[in-house]
Amino acid sequence: AQSVSQHNHHVILSEAASLELGCNYSYGGTVNLFWYVQYPGQHLQLLLKYFSGDPLVKGIKGFEAEFIKSKFSFNLRKPSVQWSDTAEYFCAVTPSGGSYIPTFGRGTSLIVHP
Amino acid sequence: DGGITQSPKYLFRKEGQNVTLSCEQNLNHDAMYWYRQDPGQGLRLIYYSQIVNDFQKGDIAEGYSVSREKKESFPLTVTSAQKNPTAFYLCASCRANTIYFGEGSWLTVV
């Protein structure tokens, strides 16, 4: 079975600071990778996803993530955060093909101070 | 509008009572899921169903039950056997290898 580790549980930044949230997974085969965001009081929304191809994927609201296969990582980045990015961020992984059962990380709570 | 509808959004129940959370989707998705979200623990899979009339236990199925009689519906029953039922419950469905979530249901058992 696969597992997902998010290293930063709580991150506090000031506006305009750069953001990088770590995500590592363990699985021996090919995977699909996702980042979801949950704004306060809202449901989870898909930020971006990687299935294949260019390992640098761009998502909504200026977010991007890079898949580094050798490191089993899929870190989320944003060059300049805004107060409205305050939210909880979840990394998820699922094996490519077969039963589609996503596994989620524990989440990272991001607070951006204006 | 297409989407996943969970109801009720907030629910209070007394200990020892069973409660059923509704999840309906009009996205024509085959696969549906129930997750439980607790602070600091992320999302944990309770049950999933990949086709009508079939469902499988997830990582924390004890104390829960589900049914999948229709493609659109995947209700979750939290039984009195669930030792710590107070939580935020999320229903999801999947198409083209991407999960989509409902808005969630807050269950408080007192």
Short mmCIF file of C-alpha atoms in Angstrom, two decimals:
data_model
loop_
_atom_site.label_atom_id
_atom_site.label_comp_id
_atom_site.label_asym_id
_atom_site.label_seq_id
_atom_site.Cartn_x
_atom_site.Cartn_y
_atom_site.Cartn_z
CA ALA A 1 0.00 0.00 0.00
CA GLN A 2 1.10 3.53 -0.65
CA SER A 3 1.67 6.22 1.98
CA VAL A 4 2.10 9.98 1.89
CA SER A 5 4.16 12.15 4.19
CA GLN A 6 3.79 15.90 4.51
CA HIS A 7 6.68 17.25 6.53
CA ASN A 8 5.34 20.64 7.49
CA HIS A 9 2.25 20.50 9.66
CA HIS A 10 2.02 24.23 10.29
CA VAL A 11 3.54 27.00 8.22
CA ILE A 12 3.27 30.71 8.95
CA LEU A 13 4.38 33.25 6.38
CA SER A 14 4.06 36.92 5.65
CA GLU A 15 2.49 38.10 2.41
CA ALA A 16 4.86 38.07 -0.57
CA ALA A 17 7.02 35.35 0.97
CA SER A 18 7.78 32.28 -1.08
CA LEU A 19 6.16 28.97 -0.22
CA GLU A 20 7.31 25.40 -0.53
CA LEU A 21 5.36 22.54 1.05
CA GLY A 22 6.97 19.14 1.09
CA CYS A 23 5.29 15.91 0.06
CA ASN A 24 6.92 12.50 -0.16
CA TYR A 25 5.26 9.25 -1.00
CA SER A 26 6.16 5.62 -0.80
CA TYR A 27 5.05 3.27 -3.54
CA GLY A 28 7.01 1.01 -5.81
CA GLY A 29 5.16 1.65 -9.05
CA THR A 30 3.85 4.46 -11.19
CA VAL A 31 1.68 6.99 -9.42
CA ASN A 32 -0.67 9.88 -9.99
CA LEU A 33 -0.09 12.84 -7.67
CA PHE A 34 -2.36 15.60 -6.46
CA TRP A 35 -2.48 18.68 -4.29
CA TYR A 36 -5.80 19.75 -2.80
CA VAL A 37 -6.60 22.92 -0.88
CA GLN A 38 -9.25 23.49 1.77
CA TYR A 39 -9.99 27.14 2.48
CA PRO A 40 -11.59 27.92 5.84
CA GLY A 41 -15.18 26.73 5.85
CA GLN A 42 -14.99 25.32 2.33
CA HIS A 43 -14.66 21.90 0.77
CA LEU A 44 -11.50 20.44 -0.71
CA GLN A 45 -10.64 21.70 -4.16
CA LEU A 46 -8.11 20.38 -6.61
CA LEU A 47 -5.09 22.66 -6.96
CA LEU A 48 -3.12 20.63 -9.47
CA LYS A 49 -2.33 17.10 -10.54
CA TYR A 50 0.39 15.11 -12.21
CA PHE A 51 -0.20 11.99 -14.28
CA SER A 52 2.69 11.93 -16.73
CA GLY A 53 4.81 14.13 -18.95
CA ASP A 54 6.43 17.40 -17.82
CA PRO A 55 7.26 16.92 -14.13
CA LEU A 56 6.63 20.59 -13.44
CA VAL A 57 2.89 21.14 -13.31
CA LYS A 58 1.07 24.40 -12.92
CA GLY A 59 -2.22 24.72 -11.10
CA ILE A 60 -4.70 27.36 -10.18
CA LYS A 61 -3.91 30.59 -8.32
CA GLY A 62 -0.23 30.61 -9.23
CA PHE A 63 0.67 27.31 -7.58
CA GLU A 64 3.02 24.80 -9.13
CA ALA A 65 4.48 21.47 -8.12
CA GLU A 66 7.45 19.46 -9.27
CA PHE A 67 7.53 15.68 -9.43
CA ILE A 68 11.00 14.32 -8.69
CA LYS A 69 10.78 10.60 -9.25
CA SER A 70 14.18 9.79 -7.76
CA LYS A 71 13.17 11.47 -4.51
CA PHE A 72 9.55 10.24 -4.49
CA SER A 73 8.59 13.86 -3.97
CA PHE A 74 5.91 16.23 -5.22
CA ASN A 75 6.52 19.55 -3.51
CA LEU A 76 4.11 22.44 -3.86
CA ARG A 77 5.45 25.92 -4.52
CA LYS A 78 4.27 29.47 -4.92
CA PRO A 79 6.69 32.36 -5.44
CA SER A 80 4.67 34.96 -3.56
CA VAL A 81 1.84 34.06 -1.20
CA GLN A 82 -1.18 36.17 -0.44
CA TRP A 83 -3.36 36.41 2.65
CA SER A 84 -6.07 34.57 0.69
CA ASP A 85 -3.80 31.50 0.45
CA THR A 86 -4.45 30.81 4.12
CA ALA A 87 -5.80 27.27 4.03
CA GLU A 88 -5.03 23.63 4.64
CA TYR A 89 -3.15 21.83 1.89
CA PHE A 90 -3.26 18.10 1.26
CA CYS A 91 -1.02 15.99 -0.90
CA ALA A 92 -2.49 12.78 -2.33
CA VAL A 93 -1.21 9.83 -4.32
CA THR A 94 -2.79 6.96 -6.17
CA PRO A 95 -1.28 4.10 -8.12
CA SER A 96 -1.70 4.40 -11.87
CA GLY A 97 -4.07 1.75 -13.12
CA GLY A 98 -5.90 -0.86 -11.09
CA SER A 99 -8.13 0.06 -8.17
CA TYR A 100 -8.20 3.78 -7.72
CA ILE A 101 -7.82 4.35 -3.99
CA PRO A 102 -6.22 7.71 -3.19
CA THR A 103 -4.12 8.09 -0.08
CA PHE A 104 -3.87 11.52 1.51
CA GLY A 105 -1.21 13.10 3.64
CA ARG A 106 -2.03 14.59 7.03
CA GLY A 107 -2.21 18.09 5.64
CA THR A 108 -0.30 21.33 6.13
CA SER A 109 -1.97 24.30 7.70
CA LEU A 110 -0.75 27.53 6.08
CA ILE A 111 -1.35 30.91 7.69
CA VAL A 112 -0.39 34.00 5.75
CA HIS A 113 -0.15 37.25 7.67
CA PRO A 114 -1.07 40.44 5.79
CA ASP B 1 -25.21 22.48 -11.54
CA GLY B 2 -23.29 19.22 -11.43
CA GLY B 3 -21.71 18.20 -8.20
CA ILE B 4 -21.69 16.21 -5.02
CA THR B 5 -24.30 17.04 -2.42
CA GLN B 6 -23.91 16.02 1.19
CA SER B 7 -26.61 16.39 3.78
CA PRO B 8 -27.09 17.41 6.42
CA LYS B 9 -24.24 19.87 6.79
CA TYR B 10 -24.46 19.81 10.59
CA LEU B 11 -25.87 17.00 12.68
CA PHE B 12 -26.07 16.42 16.41
CA ARG B 13 -26.90 13.03 17.86
CA LYS B 14 -26.97 11.38 21.22
CA GLU B 15 -24.52 8.63 22.00
CA GLY B 16 -25.88 5.22 21.11
CA GLN B 17 -27.93 6.36 18.14
CA ASN B 18 -27.22 5.41 14.56
CA VAL B 19 -27.08 8.26 12.07
CA THR B 20 -27.06 8.25 8.27
CA LEU B 21 -25.23 10.84 6.20
CA SER B 22 -26.44 11.35 2.67
CA CYS B 23 -24.24 11.71 -0.41
CA GLU B 24 -25.68 12.25 -3.88
CA GLN B 25 -23.80 13.02 -7.09
CA ASN B 26 -25.08 13.93 -10.54
CA LEU B 27 -21.69 13.69 -12.23
CA ASN B 28 -22.29 10.18 -13.53
CA HIS B 29 -19.17 8.99 -11.71
CA ASP B 30 -18.75 5.30 -11.05
CA ALA B 31 -16.52 5.44 -7.99
CA MET B 32 -17.54 7.01 -4.71
CA TYR B 33 -15.77 7.31 -1.38
CA TRP B 34 -16.28 8.29 2.24
CA TYR B 35 -13.47 9.91 4.18
CA ARG B 36 -13.26 11.09 7.73
CA GLN B 37 -11.25 14.22 8.51
CA ASP B 38 -9.86 14.85 11.99
CA PRO B 39 -7.49 17.68 12.95
CA GLY B 40 -3.87 16.68 12.37
CA GLN B 41 -4.79 13.32 10.88
CA GLY B 42 -5.70 14.28 7.35
CA LEU B 43 -8.27 12.26 5.46
CA ARG B 44 -8.80 8.63 6.30
CA LEU B 45 -10.76 6.30 4.04
CA ILE B 46 -13.85 4.68 5.55
CA TYR B 47 -15.48 2.92 2.60
CA TYR B 48 -15.38 3.08 -1.15
CA SER B 49 -17.49 1.80 -4.00
CA GLN B 50 -16.35 1.42 -7.56
CA ILE B 51 -19.62 0.21 -8.97
CA VAL B 52 -23.26 -0.10 -8.03
CA ASN B 53 -24.08 -2.87 -5.53
CA ASP B 54 -20.43 -3.27 -4.58
CA PHE B 55 -18.35 -1.59 -1.90
CA GLN B 56 -15.16 -2.22 0.03
CA LYS B 57 -13.87 -1.37 3.47
CA GLY B 58 -11.25 1.32 3.78
CA ASP B 59 -8.72 1.85 6.53
CA ILE B 60 -11.19 2.73 9.31
CA ALA B 61 -14.45 0.92 8.45
CA GLU B 62 -15.24 -0.35 11.95
CA GLY B 63 -18.46 1.14 13.25
CA TYR B 64 -19.61 2.32 9.83
CA SER B 65 -21.80 0.86 7.09
CA VAL B 66 -22.67 1.90 3.55
CA SER B 67 -24.89 0.93 0.65
CA ARG B 68 -24.69 1.59 -3.08
CA GLU B 69 -28.07 0.76 -4.56
CA LYS B 70 -27.90 3.53 -7.14
CA LYS B 71 -25.00 5.05 -9.03
CA GLU B 72 -25.89 8.50 -7.75
CA SER B 73 -26.15 7.68 -4.06
CA PHE B 74 -23.69 6.42 -1.45
CA PRO B 75 -25.08 6.93 2.08
CA LEU B 76 -22.94 6.36 5.15
CA THR B 77 -24.37 5.10 8.44
CA VAL B 78 -22.42 5.85 11.59
CA THR B 79 -23.46 3.18 14.03
CA SER B 80 -23.39 3.14 17.80
CA ALA B 81 -20.39 0.81 17.53
CA GLN B 82 -18.20 3.66 16.29
CA LYS B 83 -16.26 4.68 19.39
CA ASN B 84 -15.37 8.20 18.38
CA PRO B 85 -17.92 9.35 15.81
CA THR B 86 -17.60 13.11 16.23
CA ALA B 87 -15.82 14.26 13.08
CA PHE B 88 -16.07 15.92 9.69
CA TYR B 89 -17.18 13.47 7.01
CA LEU B 90 -16.37 13.94 3.35
CA CYS B 91 -17.95 12.18 0.42
CA ALA B 92 -16.14 12.08 -2.89
CA SER B 93 -16.47 10.67 -6.36
CA CYS B 94 -13.96 9.93 -9.06
CA ARG B 95 -13.71 10.16 -12.80
CA ALA B 96 -10.66 10.19 -15.05
CA ASN B 97 -8.45 9.46 -12.05
CA THR B 98 -9.40 12.67 -10.26
CA ILE B 99 -11.27 12.89 -6.99
CA TYR B 100 -13.98 15.49 -6.45
CA PHE B 101 -15.33 16.29 -2.99
CA GLY B 102 -18.63 17.30 -1.50
CA GLU B 103 -18.85 20.07 1.06
CA GLY B 104 -18.81 17.72 4.00
CA SER B 105 -20.98 16.92 6.99
CA TRP B 106 -20.12 17.81 10.58
CA LEU B 107 -21.32 15.16 13.00
CA THR B 108 -21.29 15.82 16.73
CA VAL B 109 -22.25 13.04 19.11
CA VAL B 110 -22.98 14.07 22.67
#
